Amino acid sequence: MNEEEQVLIHCLYFTASRFARNMTKLAEKTFDFGDLAPSYLYMIMIVKFHPEITQKELCHKLSIAPSTSTRFIDKLEKLKLVTRKVNGKQTFISLTDEGEKIYKQFRVSLKELFTGYSQILGREFSMDLSKMLNEASNMLEE
């Protein structure tokens, strides 16, 4: 193995970015929701599990900046998938009936995505890798 290959293989930034691009391609093939990128679907899922979640809590759960969440919420509200209620300085987000339908479709797609990459990587390896990546992300965010 030459020096270039060693650097690329052992660079966590490079390998994580490469892996993320490959997973994004798989997700985009699996999640056929028009102009809704996978990130929006995860936001819908969080809102489903936490009705009237504050925008601040949503940012924390998704590890995104407030400006990003505002852009996402604006688009989801425009598509009539969420509603936004402002009370003082807090903004509360809830799903609409149409948002509930999208959530149900997304859950089916998530199972398809897991099946797809599990067939390639193996079920146990997929679950272990996901767990390790989550733990590593938590450690880096501290």
PDB file of C-alpha atoms in Angstrom:
ATOM      1  CA  MET A   1       0.000   0.000   0.000  1.00  0.00           C
ATOM      2  CA  ASN A   2       1.473   3.353  -0.989  1.00  0.00           C
ATOM      3  CA  GLU A   3       1.546   6.481   1.186  1.00  0.00           C
ATOM      4  CA  GLU A   4      -1.452   8.073  -0.545  1.00  0.00           C
ATOM      5  CA  GLU A   5      -3.638   5.026   0.077  1.00  0.00           C
ATOM      6  CA  GLN A   6      -2.498   4.844   3.706  1.00  0.00           C
ATOM      7  CA  VAL A   7      -3.382   8.486   4.310  1.00  0.00           C
ATOM      8  CA  LEU A   8      -6.814   8.124   2.700  1.00  0.00           C
ATOM      9  CA  ILE A   9      -7.651   4.851   4.441  1.00  0.00           C
ATOM     10  CA  HIS A  10      -6.579   6.087   7.873  1.00  0.00           C
ATOM     11  CA  CYS A  11      -8.062   9.574   7.638  1.00  0.00           C
ATOM     12  CA  LEU A  12     -11.359   9.496   9.504  1.00  0.00           C
ATOM     13  CA  TYR A  13     -12.486  12.753   7.908  1.00  0.00           C
ATOM     14  CA  PHE A  14     -11.978  11.380   4.389  1.00  0.00           C
ATOM     15  CA  THR A  15     -13.493   7.961   5.065  1.00  0.00           C
ATOM     16  CA  ALA A  16     -16.479   9.411   6.952  1.00  0.00           C
ATOM     17  CA  SER A  17     -17.166  11.892   4.135  1.00  0.00           C
ATOM     18  CA  ARG A  18     -16.875   9.164   1.525  1.00  0.00           C
ATOM     19  CA  PHE A  19     -19.204   6.923   3.517  1.00  0.00           C
ATOM     20  CA  ALA A  20     -21.697   9.782   3.985  1.00  0.00           C
ATOM     21  CA  ARG A  21     -21.759  10.464   0.234  1.00  0.00           C
ATOM     22  CA  ASN A  22     -22.427   6.788  -0.485  1.00  0.00           C
ATOM     23  CA  MET A  23     -25.190   6.612   2.121  1.00  0.00           C
ATOM     24  CA  THR A  24     -26.729   9.807   0.752  1.00  0.00           C
ATOM     25  CA  LYS A  25     -26.872   8.239  -2.725  1.00  0.00           C
ATOM     26  CA  LEU A  26     -28.613   5.151  -1.309  1.00  0.00           C
ATOM     27  CA  ALA A  27     -31.031   7.274   0.719  1.00  0.00           C
ATOM     28  CA  GLU A  28     -31.898   9.509  -2.219  1.00  0.00           C
ATOM     29  CA  LYS A  29     -32.654   6.438  -4.359  1.00  0.00           C
ATOM     30  CA  THR A  30     -34.801   4.934  -1.605  1.00  0.00           C
ATOM     31  CA  PHE A  31     -36.597   8.080  -0.431  1.00  0.00           C
ATOM     32  CA  ASP A  32     -38.682   9.252  -3.361  1.00  0.00           C
ATOM     33  CA  PHE A  33     -40.338  12.340  -1.907  1.00  0.00           C
ATOM     34  CA  GLY A  34     -39.975  14.791  -4.756  1.00  0.00           C
ATOM     35  CA  ASP A  35     -37.960  17.820  -3.761  1.00  0.00           C
ATOM     36  CA  LEU A  36     -37.766  16.820  -0.074  1.00  0.00           C
ATOM     37  CA  ALA A  37     -34.196  15.832   0.765  1.00  0.00           C
ATOM     38  CA  PRO A  38     -33.706  13.122   3.409  1.00  0.00           C
ATOM     39  CA  SER A  39     -32.823  15.762   6.038  1.00  0.00           C
ATOM     40  CA  TYR A  40     -36.355  17.159   5.857  1.00  0.00           C
ATOM     41  CA  LEU A  41     -37.812  13.700   6.397  1.00  0.00           C
ATOM     42  CA  TYR A  42     -35.831  13.232   9.598  1.00  0.00           C
ATOM     43  CA  MET A  43     -37.149  16.575  10.813  1.00  0.00           C
ATOM     44  CA  ILE A  44     -40.695  15.380  10.103  1.00  0.00           C
ATOM     45  CA  MET A  45     -39.964  12.231  12.113  1.00  0.00           C
ATOM     46  CA  ILE A  46     -38.698  14.193  15.126  1.00  0.00           C
ATOM     47  CA  VAL A  47     -41.789  16.426  15.017  1.00  0.00           C
ATOM     48  CA  LYS A  48     -43.967  13.301  14.837  1.00  0.00           C
ATOM     49  CA  PHE A  49     -42.375  11.905  18.004  1.00  0.00           C
ATOM     50  CA  HIS A  50     -42.482  15.296  19.776  1.00  0.00           C
ATOM     51  CA  PRO A  51     -45.656  17.230  18.875  1.00  0.00           C
ATOM     52  CA  GLU A  52     -45.290  20.959  19.532  1.00  0.00           C
ATOM     53  CA  ILE A  53     -41.532  20.626  19.835  1.00  0.00           C
ATOM     54  CA  THR A  54     -39.710  23.915  20.175  1.00  0.00           C
ATOM     55  CA  GLN A  55     -37.425  24.989  17.390  1.00  0.00           C
ATOM     56  CA  LYS A  56     -34.521  24.994  19.868  1.00  0.00           C
ATOM     57  CA  GLU A  57     -35.186  21.356  20.851  1.00  0.00           C
ATOM     58  CA  LEU A  58     -35.483  20.397  17.200  1.00  0.00           C
ATOM     59  CA  CYS A  59     -32.077  21.947  16.465  1.00  0.00           C
ATOM     60  CA  HIS A  60     -30.549  20.038  19.359  1.00  0.00           C
ATOM     61  CA  LYS A  61     -32.043  16.672  18.331  1.00  0.00           C
ATOM     62  CA  LEU A  62     -30.916  17.054  14.700  1.00  0.00           C
ATOM     63  CA  SER A  63     -27.573  18.741  15.504  1.00  0.00           C
ATOM     64  CA  ILE A  64     -28.331  21.640  13.168  1.00  0.00           C
ATOM     65  CA  ALA A  65     -27.980  25.413  13.436  1.00  0.00           C
ATOM     66  CA  PRO A  66     -31.054  27.578  14.113  1.00  0.00           C
ATOM     67  CA  SER A  67     -30.709  29.207  10.680  1.00  0.00           C
ATOM     68  CA  THR A  68     -30.813  25.753   9.039  1.00  0.00           C
ATOM     69  CA  SER A  69     -33.873  24.752  11.031  1.00  0.00           C
ATOM     70  CA  THR A  70     -35.637  27.977  10.056  1.00  0.00           C
ATOM     71  CA  ARG A  71     -34.998  27.262   6.371  1.00  0.00           C
ATOM     72  CA  PHE A  72     -36.247  23.663   6.768  1.00  0.00           C
ATOM     73  CA  ILE A  73     -39.339  24.680   8.729  1.00  0.00           C
ATOM     74  CA  ASP A  74     -40.142  27.425   6.194  1.00  0.00           C
ATOM     75  CA  LYS A  75     -40.093  24.867   3.380  1.00  0.00           C
ATOM     76  CA  LEU A  76     -42.115  22.269   5.318  1.00  0.00           C
ATOM     77  CA  GLU A  77     -44.652  24.924   6.279  1.00  0.00           C
ATOM     78  CA  LYS A  78     -44.917  26.095   2.670  1.00  0.00           C
ATOM     79  CA  LEU A  79     -45.594  22.474   1.648  1.00  0.00           C
ATOM     80  CA  LYS A  80     -48.261  22.317   4.394  1.00  0.00           C
ATOM     81  CA  LEU A  81     -46.451  19.483   6.206  1.00  0.00           C
ATOM     82  CA  VAL A  82     -45.932  21.347   9.497  1.00  0.00           C
ATOM     83  CA  THR A  83     -47.476  24.235  11.362  1.00  0.00           C
ATOM     84  CA  ARG A  84     -45.604  26.782  13.405  1.00  0.00           C
ATOM     85  CA  LYS A  85     -46.982  28.519  16.481  1.00  0.00           C
ATOM     86  CA  VAL A  86     -45.077  31.394  18.018  1.00  0.00           C
ATOM     87  CA  ASN A  87     -45.536  32.098  21.720  1.00  0.00           C
ATOM     88  CA  GLY A  88     -43.247  34.843  22.954  1.00  0.00           C
ATOM     89  CA  LYS A  89     -39.696  33.894  22.027  1.00  0.00           C
ATOM     90  CA  GLN A  90     -40.499  30.227  21.450  1.00  0.00           C
ATOM     91  CA  THR A  91     -41.667  28.607  18.252  1.00  0.00           C
ATOM     92  CA  PHE A  92     -43.579  25.317  18.449  1.00  0.00           C
ATOM     93  CA  ILE A  93     -43.667  22.937  15.490  1.00  0.00           C
ATOM     94  CA  SER A  94     -46.367  20.304  14.791  1.00  0.00           C
ATOM     95  CA  LEU A  95     -47.246  18.030  11.887  1.00  0.00           C
ATOM     96  CA  THR A  96     -50.273  18.570   9.694  1.00  0.00           C
ATOM     97  CA  ASP A  97     -52.369  15.640   8.453  1.00  0.00           C
ATOM     98  CA  GLU A  98     -50.321  15.704   5.243  1.00  0.00           C
ATOM     99  CA  GLY A  99     -47.126  15.666   7.317  1.00  0.00           C
ATOM    100  CA  GLU A 100     -48.442  12.563   9.117  1.00  0.00           C
ATOM    101  CA  LYS A 101     -48.914  10.838   5.736  1.00  0.00           C
ATOM    102  CA  ILE A 102     -45.371  11.704   4.665  1.00  0.00           C
ATOM    103  CA  TYR A 103     -44.073  10.378   7.999  1.00  0.00           C
ATOM    104  CA  LYS A 104     -45.790   7.008   7.429  1.00  0.00           C
ATOM    105  CA  GLN A 105     -44.296   6.748   3.935  1.00  0.00           C
ATOM    106  CA  PHE A 106     -40.889   7.712   5.314  1.00  0.00           C
ATOM    107  CA  ARG A 107     -41.000   4.909   7.913  1.00  0.00           C
ATOM    108  CA  VAL A 108     -41.591   2.387   5.129  1.00  0.00           C
ATOM    109  CA  SER A 109     -38.688   3.904   3.179  1.00  0.00           C
ATOM    110  CA  LEU A 110     -36.415   3.707   6.227  1.00  0.00           C
ATOM    111  CA  LYS A 111     -37.025  -0.031   6.433  1.00  0.00           C
ATOM    112  CA  GLU A 112     -36.230  -0.332   2.715  1.00  0.00           C
ATOM    113  CA  LEU A 113     -33.014   1.652   3.197  1.00  0.00           C
ATOM    114  CA  PHE A 114     -31.917  -0.565   6.092  1.00  0.00           C
ATOM    115  CA  THR A 115     -32.686  -3.690   4.051  1.00  0.00           C
ATOM    116  CA  GLY A 116     -30.692  -2.290   1.119  1.00  0.00           C
ATOM    117  CA  TYR A 117     -27.499  -1.487   2.978  1.00  0.00           C
ATOM    118  CA  SER A 118     -27.812  -4.520   5.258  1.00  0.00           C
ATOM    119  CA  GLN A 119     -27.770  -6.755   2.193  1.00  0.00           C
ATOM    120  CA  ILE A 120     -24.470  -5.159   1.211  1.00  0.00           C
ATOM    121  CA  LEU A 121     -22.828  -4.715   4.632  1.00  0.00           C
ATOM    122  CA  GLY A 122     -24.567  -7.408   6.643  1.00  0.00           C
ATOM    123  CA  ARG A 123     -27.229  -6.840   9.299  1.00  0.00           C
ATOM    124  CA  GLU A 124     -24.998  -7.068  12.388  1.00  0.00           C
ATOM    125  CA  PHE A 125     -22.219  -4.979  10.851  1.00  0.00           C
ATOM    126  CA  SER A 126     -24.767  -2.327   9.835  1.00  0.00           C
ATOM    127  CA  MET A 127     -26.210  -2.138  13.325  1.00  0.00           C
ATOM    128  CA  ASP A 128     -22.769  -2.092  14.974  1.00  0.00           C
ATOM    129  CA  LEU A 129     -21.478   0.572  12.593  1.00  0.00           C
ATOM    130  CA  SER A 130     -24.512   2.773  13.191  1.00  0.00           C
ATOM    131  CA  LYS A 131     -24.073   2.430  16.955  1.00  0.00           C
ATOM    132  CA  MET A 132     -20.344   3.235  16.771  1.00  0.00           C
ATOM    133  CA  LEU A 133     -20.901   6.245  14.527  1.00  0.00           C
ATOM    134  CA  ASN A 134     -23.568   7.548  16.909  1.00  0.00           C
ATOM    135  CA  GLU A 135     -21.257   7.117  19.909  1.00  0.00           C
ATOM    136  CA  ALA A 136     -18.365   8.788  18.081  1.00  0.00           C
ATOM    137  CA  SER A 137     -20.586  11.725  17.079  1.00  0.00           C
ATOM    138  CA  ASN A 138     -21.757  12.132  20.670  1.00  0.00           C
ATOM    139  CA  MET A 139     -18.153  12.168  21.890  1.00  0.00           C
ATOM    140  CA  LEU A 140     -17.100  14.735  19.282  1.00  0.00           C
ATOM    141  CA  GLU A 141     -20.056  16.987  20.125  1.00  0.00           C
ATOM    142  CA  GLU A 142     -19.136  17.149  23.829  1.00  0.00           C
TER     143      GLU A 142
END
